[in-house]
PDB file of N, CA and C in Angstrom:
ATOM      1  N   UNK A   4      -6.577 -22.822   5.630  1.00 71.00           N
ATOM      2  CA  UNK A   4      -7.676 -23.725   5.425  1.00 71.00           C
ATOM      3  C   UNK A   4      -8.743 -22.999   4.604  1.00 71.00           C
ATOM      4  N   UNK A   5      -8.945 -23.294   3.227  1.00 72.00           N
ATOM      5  CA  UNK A   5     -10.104 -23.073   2.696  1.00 72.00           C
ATOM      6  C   UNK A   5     -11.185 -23.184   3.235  1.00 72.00           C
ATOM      7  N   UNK A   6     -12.178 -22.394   3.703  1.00 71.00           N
ATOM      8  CA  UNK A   6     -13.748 -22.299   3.899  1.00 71.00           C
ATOM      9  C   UNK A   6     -14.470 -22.021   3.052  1.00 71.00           C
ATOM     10  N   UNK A   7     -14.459 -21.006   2.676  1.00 70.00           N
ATOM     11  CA  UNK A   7     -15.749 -20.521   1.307  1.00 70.00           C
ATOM     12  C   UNK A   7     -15.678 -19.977   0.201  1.00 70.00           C
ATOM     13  N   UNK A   8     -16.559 -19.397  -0.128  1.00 69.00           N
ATOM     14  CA  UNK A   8     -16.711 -17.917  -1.077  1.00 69.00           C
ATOM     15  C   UNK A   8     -17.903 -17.538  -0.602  1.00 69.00           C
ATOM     16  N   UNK A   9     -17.401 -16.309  -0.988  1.00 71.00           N
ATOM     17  CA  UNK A   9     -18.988 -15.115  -0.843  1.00 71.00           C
ATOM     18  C   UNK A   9     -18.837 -14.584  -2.075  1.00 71.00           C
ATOM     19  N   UNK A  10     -19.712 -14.034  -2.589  1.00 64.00           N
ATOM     20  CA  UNK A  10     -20.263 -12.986  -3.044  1.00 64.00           C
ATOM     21  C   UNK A  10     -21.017 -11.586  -3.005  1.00 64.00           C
ATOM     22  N   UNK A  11     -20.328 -10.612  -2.784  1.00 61.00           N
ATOM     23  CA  UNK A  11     -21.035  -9.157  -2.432  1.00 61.00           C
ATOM     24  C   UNK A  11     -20.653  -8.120  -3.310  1.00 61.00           C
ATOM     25  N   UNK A  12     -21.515  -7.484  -3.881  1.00 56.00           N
ATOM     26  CA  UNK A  12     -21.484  -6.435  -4.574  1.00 56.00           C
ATOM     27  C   UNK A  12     -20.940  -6.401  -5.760  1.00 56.00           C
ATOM     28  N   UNK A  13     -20.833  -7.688  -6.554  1.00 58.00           N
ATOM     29  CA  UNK A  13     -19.745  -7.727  -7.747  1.00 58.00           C
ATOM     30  C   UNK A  13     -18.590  -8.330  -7.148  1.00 58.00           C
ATOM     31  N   UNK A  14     -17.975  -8.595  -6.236  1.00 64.00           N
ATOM     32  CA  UNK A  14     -16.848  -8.923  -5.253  1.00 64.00           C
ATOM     33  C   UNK A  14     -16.948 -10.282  -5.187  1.00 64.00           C
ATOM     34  N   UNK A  15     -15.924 -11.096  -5.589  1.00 66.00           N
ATOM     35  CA  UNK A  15     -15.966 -12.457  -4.947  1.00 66.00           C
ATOM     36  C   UNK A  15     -14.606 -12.530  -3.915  1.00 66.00           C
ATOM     37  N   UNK A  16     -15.313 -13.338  -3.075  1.00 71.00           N
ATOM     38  CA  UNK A  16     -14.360 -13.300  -1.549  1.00 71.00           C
ATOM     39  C   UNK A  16     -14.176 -14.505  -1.310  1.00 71.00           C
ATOM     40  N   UNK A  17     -13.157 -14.800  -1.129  1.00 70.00           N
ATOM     41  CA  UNK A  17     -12.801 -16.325  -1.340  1.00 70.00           C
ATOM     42  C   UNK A  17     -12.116 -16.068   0.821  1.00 70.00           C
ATOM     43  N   UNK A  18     -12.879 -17.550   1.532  1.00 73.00           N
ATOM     44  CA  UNK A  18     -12.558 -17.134   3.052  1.00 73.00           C
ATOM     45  C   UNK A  18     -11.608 -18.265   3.523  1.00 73.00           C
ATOM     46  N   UNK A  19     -10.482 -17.635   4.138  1.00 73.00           N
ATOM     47  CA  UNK A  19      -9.627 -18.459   4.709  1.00 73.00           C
ATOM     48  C   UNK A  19      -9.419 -18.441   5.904  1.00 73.00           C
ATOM     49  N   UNK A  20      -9.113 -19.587   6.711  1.00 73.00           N
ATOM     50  CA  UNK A  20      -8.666 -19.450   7.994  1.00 73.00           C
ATOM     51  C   UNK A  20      -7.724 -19.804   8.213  1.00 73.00           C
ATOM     52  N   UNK A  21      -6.725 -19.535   8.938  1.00 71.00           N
ATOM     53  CA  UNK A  21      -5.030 -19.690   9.484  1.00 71.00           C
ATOM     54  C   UNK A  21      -5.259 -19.412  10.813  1.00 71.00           C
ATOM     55  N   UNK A  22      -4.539 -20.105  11.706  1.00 74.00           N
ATOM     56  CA  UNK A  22      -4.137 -20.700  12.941  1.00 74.00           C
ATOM     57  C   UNK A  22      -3.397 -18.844  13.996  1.00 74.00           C
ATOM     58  N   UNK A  23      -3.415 -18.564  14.536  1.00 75.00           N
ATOM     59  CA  UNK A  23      -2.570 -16.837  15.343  1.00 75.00           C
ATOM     60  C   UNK A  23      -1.202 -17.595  15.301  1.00 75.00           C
ATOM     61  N   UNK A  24      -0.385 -16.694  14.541  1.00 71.00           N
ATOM     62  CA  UNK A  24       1.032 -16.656  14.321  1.00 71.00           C
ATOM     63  C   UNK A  24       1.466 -16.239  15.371  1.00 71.00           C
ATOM     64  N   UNK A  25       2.445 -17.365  16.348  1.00 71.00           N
ATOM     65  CA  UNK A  25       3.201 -17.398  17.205  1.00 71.00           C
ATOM     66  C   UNK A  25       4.207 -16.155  17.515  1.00 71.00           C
ATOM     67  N   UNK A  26       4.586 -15.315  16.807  1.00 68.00           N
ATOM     68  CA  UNK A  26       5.883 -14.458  16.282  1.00 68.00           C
ATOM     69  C   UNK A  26       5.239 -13.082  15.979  1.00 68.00           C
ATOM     70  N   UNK A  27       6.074 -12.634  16.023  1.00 67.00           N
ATOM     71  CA  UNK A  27       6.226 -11.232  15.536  1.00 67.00           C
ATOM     72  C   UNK A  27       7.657 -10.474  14.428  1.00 67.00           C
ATOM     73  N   UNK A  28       8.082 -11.549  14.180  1.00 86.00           N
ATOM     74  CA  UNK A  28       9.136 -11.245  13.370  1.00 86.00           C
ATOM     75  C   UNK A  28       9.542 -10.969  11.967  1.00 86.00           C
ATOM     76  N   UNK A  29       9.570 -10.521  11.113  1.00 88.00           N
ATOM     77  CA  UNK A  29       9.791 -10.281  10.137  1.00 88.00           C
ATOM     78  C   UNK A  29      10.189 -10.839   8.760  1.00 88.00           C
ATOM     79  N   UNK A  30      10.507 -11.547   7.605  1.00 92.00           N
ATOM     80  CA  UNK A  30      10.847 -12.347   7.177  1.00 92.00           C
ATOM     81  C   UNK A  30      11.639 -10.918   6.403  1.00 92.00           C
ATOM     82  N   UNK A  31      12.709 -11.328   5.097  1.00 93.00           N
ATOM     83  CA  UNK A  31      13.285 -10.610   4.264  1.00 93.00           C
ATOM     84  C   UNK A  31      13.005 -11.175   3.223  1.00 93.00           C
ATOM     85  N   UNK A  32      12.719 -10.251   1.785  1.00 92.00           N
ATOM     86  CA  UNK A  32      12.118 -10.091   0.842  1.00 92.00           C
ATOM     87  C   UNK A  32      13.154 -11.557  -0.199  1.00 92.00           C
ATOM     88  N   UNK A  33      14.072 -11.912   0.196  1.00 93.00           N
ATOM     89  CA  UNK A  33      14.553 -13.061  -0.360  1.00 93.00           C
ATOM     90  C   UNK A  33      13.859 -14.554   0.129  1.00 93.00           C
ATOM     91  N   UNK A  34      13.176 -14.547   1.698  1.00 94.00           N
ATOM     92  CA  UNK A  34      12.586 -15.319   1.729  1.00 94.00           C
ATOM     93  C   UNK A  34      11.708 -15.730   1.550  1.00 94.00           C
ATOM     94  N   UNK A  35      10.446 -14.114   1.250  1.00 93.00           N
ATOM     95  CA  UNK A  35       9.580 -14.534   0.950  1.00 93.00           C
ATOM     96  C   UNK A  35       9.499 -14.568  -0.834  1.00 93.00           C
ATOM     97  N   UNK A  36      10.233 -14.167  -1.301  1.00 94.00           N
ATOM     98  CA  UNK A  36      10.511 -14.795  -2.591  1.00 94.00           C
ATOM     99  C   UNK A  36      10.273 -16.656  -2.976  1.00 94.00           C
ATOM    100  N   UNK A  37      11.664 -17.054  -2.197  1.00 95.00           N
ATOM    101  CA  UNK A  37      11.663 -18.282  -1.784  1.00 95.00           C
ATOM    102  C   UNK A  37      10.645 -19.402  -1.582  1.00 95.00           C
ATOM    103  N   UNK A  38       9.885 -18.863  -0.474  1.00 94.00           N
ATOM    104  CA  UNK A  38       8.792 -19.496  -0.309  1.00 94.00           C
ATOM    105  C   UNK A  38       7.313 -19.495  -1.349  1.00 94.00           C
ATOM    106  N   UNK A  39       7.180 -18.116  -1.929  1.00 95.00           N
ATOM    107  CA  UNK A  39       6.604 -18.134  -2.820  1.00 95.00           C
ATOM    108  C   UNK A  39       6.651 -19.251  -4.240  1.00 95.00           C
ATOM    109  N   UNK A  40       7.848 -18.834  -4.296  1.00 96.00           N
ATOM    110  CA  UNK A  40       8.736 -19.555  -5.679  1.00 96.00           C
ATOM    111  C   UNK A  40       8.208 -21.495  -5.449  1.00 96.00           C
ATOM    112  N   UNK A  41       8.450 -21.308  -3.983  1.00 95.00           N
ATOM    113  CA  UNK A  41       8.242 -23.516  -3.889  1.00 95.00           C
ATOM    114  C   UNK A  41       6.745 -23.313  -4.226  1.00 95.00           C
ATOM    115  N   UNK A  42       5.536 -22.380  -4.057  1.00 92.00           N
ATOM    116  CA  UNK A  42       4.000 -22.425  -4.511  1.00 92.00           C
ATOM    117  C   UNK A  42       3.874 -22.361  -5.605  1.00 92.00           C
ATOM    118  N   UNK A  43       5.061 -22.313  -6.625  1.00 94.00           N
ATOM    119  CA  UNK A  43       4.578 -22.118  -8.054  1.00 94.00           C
ATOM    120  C   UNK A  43       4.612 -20.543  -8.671  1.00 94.00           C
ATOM    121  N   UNK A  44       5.148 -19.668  -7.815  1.00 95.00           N
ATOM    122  CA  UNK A  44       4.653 -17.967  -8.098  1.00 95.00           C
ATOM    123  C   UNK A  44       6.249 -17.774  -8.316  1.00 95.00           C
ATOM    124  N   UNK A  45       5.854 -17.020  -9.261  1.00 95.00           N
ATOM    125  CA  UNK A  45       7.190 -16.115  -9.694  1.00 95.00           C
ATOM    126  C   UNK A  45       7.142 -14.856  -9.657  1.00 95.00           C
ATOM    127  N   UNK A  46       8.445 -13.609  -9.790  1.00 94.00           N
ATOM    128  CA  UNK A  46       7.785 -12.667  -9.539  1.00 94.00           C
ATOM    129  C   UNK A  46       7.454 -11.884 -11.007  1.00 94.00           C
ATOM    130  N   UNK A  47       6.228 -11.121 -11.351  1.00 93.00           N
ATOM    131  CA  UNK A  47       5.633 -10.515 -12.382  1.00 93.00           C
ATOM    132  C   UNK A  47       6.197  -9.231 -12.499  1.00 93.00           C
ATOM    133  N   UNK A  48       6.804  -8.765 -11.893  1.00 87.00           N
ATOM    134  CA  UNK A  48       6.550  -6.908 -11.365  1.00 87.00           C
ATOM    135  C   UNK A  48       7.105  -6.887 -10.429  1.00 87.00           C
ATOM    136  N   UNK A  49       7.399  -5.608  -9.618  1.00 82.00           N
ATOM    137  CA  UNK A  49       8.118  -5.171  -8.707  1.00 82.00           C
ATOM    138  C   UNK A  49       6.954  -5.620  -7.354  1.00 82.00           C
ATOM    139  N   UNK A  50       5.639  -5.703  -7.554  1.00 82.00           N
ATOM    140  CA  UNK A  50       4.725  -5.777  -6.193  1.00 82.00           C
ATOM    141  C   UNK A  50       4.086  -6.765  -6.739  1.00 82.00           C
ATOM    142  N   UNK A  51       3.946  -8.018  -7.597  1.00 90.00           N
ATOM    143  CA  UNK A  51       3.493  -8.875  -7.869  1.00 90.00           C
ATOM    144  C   UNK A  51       3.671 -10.586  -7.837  1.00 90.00           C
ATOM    145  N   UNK A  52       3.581 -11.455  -7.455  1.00 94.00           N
ATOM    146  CA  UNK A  52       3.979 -13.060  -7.833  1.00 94.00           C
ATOM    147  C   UNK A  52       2.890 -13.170  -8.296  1.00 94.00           C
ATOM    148  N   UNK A  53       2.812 -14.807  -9.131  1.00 94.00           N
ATOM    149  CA  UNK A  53       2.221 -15.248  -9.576  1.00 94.00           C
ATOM    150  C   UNK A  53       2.160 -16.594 -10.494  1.00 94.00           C
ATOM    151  N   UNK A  54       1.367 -17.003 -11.264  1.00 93.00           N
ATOM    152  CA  UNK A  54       1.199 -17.846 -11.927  1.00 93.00           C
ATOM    153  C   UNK A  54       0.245 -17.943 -13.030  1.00 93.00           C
ATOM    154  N   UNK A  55       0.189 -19.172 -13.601  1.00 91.00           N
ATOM    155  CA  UNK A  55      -0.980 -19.015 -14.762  1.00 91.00           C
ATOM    156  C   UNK A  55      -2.750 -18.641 -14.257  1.00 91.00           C
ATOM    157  N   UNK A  56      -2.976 -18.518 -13.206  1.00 87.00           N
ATOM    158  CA  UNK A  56      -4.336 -18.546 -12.155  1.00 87.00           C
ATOM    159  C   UNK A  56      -4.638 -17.466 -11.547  1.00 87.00           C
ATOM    160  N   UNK A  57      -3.183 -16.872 -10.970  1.00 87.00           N
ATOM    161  CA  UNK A  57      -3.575 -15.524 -10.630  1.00 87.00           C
ATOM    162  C   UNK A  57      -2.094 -15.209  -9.696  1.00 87.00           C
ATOM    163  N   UNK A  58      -2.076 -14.013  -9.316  1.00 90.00           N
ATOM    164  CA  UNK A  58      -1.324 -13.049  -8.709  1.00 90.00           C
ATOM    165  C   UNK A  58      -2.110 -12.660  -7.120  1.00 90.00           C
ATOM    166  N   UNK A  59      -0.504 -12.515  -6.451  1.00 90.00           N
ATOM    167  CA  UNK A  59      -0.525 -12.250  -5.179  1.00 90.00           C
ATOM    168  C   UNK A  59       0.440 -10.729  -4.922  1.00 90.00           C
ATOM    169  N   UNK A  60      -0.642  -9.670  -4.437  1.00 87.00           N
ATOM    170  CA  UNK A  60       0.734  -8.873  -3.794  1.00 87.00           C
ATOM    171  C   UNK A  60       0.548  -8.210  -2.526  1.00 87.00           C
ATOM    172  N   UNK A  61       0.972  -7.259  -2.179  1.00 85.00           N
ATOM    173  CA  UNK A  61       0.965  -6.541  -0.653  1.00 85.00           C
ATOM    174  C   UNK A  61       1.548  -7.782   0.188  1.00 85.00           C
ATOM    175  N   UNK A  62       2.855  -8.630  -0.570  1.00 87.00           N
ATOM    176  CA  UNK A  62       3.688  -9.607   0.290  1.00 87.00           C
ATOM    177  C   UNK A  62       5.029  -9.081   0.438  1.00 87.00           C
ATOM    178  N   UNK A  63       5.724  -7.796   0.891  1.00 86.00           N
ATOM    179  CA  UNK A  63       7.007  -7.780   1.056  1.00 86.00           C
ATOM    180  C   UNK A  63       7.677  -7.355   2.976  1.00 86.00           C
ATOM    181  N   UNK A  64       8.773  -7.325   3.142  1.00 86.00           N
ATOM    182  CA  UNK A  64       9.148  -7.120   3.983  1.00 86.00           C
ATOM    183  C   UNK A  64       8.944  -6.193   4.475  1.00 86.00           C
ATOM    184  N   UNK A  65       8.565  -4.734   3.584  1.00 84.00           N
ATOM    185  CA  UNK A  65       8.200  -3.701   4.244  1.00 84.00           C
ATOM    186  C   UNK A  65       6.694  -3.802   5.119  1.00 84.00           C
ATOM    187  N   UNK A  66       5.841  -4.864   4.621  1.00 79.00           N
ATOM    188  CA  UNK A  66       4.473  -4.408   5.217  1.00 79.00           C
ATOM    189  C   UNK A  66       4.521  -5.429   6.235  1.00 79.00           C
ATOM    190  N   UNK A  67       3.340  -5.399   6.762  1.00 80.00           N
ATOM    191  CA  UNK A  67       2.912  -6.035   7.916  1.00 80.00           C
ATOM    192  C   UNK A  67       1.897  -7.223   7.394  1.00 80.00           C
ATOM    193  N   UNK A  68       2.242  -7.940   6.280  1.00 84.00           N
ATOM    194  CA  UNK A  68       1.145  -8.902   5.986  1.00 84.00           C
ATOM    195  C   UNK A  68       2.085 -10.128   5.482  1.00 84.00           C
ATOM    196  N   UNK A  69       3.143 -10.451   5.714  1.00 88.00           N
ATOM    197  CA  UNK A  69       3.915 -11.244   6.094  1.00 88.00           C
ATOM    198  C   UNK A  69       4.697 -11.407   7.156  1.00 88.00           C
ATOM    199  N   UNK A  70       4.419 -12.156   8.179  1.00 88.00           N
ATOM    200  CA  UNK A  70       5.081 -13.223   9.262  1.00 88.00           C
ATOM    201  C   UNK A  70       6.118 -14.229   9.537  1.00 88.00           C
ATOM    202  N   UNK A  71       7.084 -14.445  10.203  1.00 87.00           N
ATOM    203  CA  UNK A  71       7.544 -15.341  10.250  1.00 87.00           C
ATOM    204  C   UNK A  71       7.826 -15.698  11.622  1.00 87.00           C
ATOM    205  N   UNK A  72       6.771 -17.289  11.431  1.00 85.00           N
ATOM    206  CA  UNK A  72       6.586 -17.969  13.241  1.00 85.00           C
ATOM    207  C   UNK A  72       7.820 -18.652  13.494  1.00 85.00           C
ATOM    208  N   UNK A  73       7.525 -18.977  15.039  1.00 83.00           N
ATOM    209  CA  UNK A  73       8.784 -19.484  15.784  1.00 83.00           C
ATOM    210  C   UNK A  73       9.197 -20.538  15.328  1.00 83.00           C
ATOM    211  N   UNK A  74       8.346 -21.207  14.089  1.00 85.00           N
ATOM    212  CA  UNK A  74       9.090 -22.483  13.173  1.00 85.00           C
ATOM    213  C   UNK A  74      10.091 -22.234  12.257  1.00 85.00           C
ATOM    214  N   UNK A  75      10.276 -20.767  11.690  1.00 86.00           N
ATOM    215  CA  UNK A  75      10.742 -20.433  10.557  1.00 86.00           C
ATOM    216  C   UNK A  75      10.123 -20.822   9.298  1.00 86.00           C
ATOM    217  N   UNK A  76       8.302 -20.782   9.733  1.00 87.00           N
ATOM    218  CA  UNK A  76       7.459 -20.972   8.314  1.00 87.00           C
ATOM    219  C   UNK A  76       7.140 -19.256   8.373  1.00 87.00           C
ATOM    220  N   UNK A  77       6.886 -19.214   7.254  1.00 89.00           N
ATOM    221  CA  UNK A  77       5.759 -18.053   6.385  1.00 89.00           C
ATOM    222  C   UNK A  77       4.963 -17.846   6.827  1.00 89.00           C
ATOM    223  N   UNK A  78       4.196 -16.619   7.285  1.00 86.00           N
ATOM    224  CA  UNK A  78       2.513 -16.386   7.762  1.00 86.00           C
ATOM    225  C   UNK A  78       2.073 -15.361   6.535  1.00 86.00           C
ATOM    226  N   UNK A  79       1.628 -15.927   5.676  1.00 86.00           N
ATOM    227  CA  UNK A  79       0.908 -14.530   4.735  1.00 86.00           C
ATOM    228  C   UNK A  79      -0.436 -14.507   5.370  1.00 86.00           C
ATOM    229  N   UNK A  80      -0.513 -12.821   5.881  1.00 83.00           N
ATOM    230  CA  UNK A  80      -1.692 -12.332   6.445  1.00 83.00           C
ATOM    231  C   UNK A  80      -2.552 -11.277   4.904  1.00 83.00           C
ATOM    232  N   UNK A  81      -3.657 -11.870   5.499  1.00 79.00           N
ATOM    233  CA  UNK A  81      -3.816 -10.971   4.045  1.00 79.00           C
ATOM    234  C   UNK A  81      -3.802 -10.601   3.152  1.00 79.00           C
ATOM    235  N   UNK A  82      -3.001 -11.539   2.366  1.00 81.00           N
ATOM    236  CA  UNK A  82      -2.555 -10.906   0.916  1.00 81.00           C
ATOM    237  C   UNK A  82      -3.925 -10.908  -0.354  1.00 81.00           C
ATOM    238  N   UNK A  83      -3.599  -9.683  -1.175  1.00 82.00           N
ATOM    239  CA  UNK A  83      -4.445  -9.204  -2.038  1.00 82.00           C
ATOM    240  C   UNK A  83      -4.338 -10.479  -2.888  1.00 82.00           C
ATOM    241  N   UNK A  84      -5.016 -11.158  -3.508  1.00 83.00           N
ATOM    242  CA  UNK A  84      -5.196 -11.936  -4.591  1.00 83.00           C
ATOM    243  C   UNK A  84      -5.842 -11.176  -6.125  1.00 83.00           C
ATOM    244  N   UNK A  85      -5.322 -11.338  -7.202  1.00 84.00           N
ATOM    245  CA  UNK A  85      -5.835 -11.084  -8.211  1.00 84.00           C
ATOM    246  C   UNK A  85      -6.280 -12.357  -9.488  1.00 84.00           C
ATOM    247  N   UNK A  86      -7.149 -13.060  -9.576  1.00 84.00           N
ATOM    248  CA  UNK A  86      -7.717 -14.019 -10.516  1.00 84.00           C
ATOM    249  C   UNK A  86      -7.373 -13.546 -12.021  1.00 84.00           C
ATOM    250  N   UNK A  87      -6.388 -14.444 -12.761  1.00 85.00           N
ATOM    251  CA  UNK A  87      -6.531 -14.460 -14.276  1.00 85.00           C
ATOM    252  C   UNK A  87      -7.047 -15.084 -15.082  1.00 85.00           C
ATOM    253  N   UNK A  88      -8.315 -15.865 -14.424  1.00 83.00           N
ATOM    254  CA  UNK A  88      -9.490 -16.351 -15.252  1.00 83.00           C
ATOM    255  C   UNK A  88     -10.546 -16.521 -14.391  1.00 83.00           C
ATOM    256  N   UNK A  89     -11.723 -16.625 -14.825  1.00 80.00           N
ATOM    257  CA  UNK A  89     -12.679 -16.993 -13.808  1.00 80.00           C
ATOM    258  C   UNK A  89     -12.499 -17.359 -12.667  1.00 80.00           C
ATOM    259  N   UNK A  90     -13.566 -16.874 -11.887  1.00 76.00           N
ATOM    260  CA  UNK A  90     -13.403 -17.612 -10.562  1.00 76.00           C
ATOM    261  C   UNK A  90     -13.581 -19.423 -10.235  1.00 76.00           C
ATOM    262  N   UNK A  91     -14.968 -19.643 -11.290  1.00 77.00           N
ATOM    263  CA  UNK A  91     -15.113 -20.767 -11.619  1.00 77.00           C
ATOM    264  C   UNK A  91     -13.828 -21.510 -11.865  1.00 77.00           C
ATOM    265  N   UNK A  92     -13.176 -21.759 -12.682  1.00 81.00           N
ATOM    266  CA  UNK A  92     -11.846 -21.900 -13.441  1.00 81.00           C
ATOM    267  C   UNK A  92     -10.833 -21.989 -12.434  1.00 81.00           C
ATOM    268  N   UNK A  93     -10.114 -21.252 -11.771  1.00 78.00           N
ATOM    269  CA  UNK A  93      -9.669 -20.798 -10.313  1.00 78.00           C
ATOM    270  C   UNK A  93      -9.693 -22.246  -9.585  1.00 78.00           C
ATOM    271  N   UNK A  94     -11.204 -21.815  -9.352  1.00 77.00           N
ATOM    272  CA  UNK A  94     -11.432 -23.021  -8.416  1.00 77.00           C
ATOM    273  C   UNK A  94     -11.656 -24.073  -8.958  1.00 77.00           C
ATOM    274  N   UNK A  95     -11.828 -24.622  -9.866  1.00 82.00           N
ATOM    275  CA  UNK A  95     -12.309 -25.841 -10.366  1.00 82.00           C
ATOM    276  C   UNK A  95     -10.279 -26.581 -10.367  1.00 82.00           C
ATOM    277  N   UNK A  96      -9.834 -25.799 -11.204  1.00 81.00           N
ATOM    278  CA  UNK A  96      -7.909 -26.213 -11.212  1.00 81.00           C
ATOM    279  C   UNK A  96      -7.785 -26.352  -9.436  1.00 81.00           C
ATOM    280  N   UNK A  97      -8.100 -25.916  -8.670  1.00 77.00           N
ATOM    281  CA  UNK A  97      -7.258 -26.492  -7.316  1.00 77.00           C
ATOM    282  C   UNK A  97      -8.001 -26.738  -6.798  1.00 77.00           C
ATOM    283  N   UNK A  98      -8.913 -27.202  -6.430  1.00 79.00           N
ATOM    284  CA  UNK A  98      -9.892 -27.991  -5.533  1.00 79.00           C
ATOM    285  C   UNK A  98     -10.953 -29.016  -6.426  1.00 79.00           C
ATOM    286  N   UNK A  99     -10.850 -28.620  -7.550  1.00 77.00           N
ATOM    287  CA  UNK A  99     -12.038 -29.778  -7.797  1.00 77.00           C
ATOM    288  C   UNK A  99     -13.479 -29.159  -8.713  1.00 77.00           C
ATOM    289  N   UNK A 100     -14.065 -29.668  -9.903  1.00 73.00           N
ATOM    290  CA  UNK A 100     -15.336 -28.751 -10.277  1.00 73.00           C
ATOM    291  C   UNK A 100     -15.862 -28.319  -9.061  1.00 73.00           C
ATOM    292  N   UNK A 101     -16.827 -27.517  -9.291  1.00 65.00           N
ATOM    293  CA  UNK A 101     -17.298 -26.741  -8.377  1.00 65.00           C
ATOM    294  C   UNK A 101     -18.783 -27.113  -8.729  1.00 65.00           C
ATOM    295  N   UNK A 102     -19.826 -27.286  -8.174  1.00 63.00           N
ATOM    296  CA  UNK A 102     -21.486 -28.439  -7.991  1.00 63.00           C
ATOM    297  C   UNK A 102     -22.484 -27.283  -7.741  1.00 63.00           C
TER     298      UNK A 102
END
């Protein structure tokens, strides 16, 4: 669930909230491929997905910032985001101008 943005120090922080992942289990680097791939992200690099908007990484099986709950959905905890255009821009393409 989208909540905000902040701004600190040069830093824009974009705030999300997600629901405590039921599980403790692990997903494998083909699934979270997979699941990525249905969001539109492909992979860039060996530690990267992405798209025309921006890049996601610190998502593989080795770390601890992907989940998989007792539904057999995806939990991305955390993942680093990197913006390839404004933040403005960013946000204006998936939610709407920004006021």
């Amino acid at each position: 669930e989208f909540i905000g943005i902040t701004e600190e120090v040069g830093e824009l922080k974009i705030i999300l909230r997600q629901q405590e992942v039921p599980s403790e289990s692990f997903p494998t680097d083909t699934q979270i491929a997979a699941n990525l791939a249905a969001l539109g992200l492909k992979p860039e690099d060996r530690y990267f997905f992405g798209n025309d908007l921006l890049a996601v990484t610190d998502v593989s099986s080795t770390s601890d910032n992907v989940l998989l709950d007792d539904t057999g959905n995806l939990r991305f905890i955390d993942p680093l985001i990197r913006l390839k255009k404004s933040a403005l821009e960013v946000i204006a393409q998936l939610v709407g101008p920004v006021k």
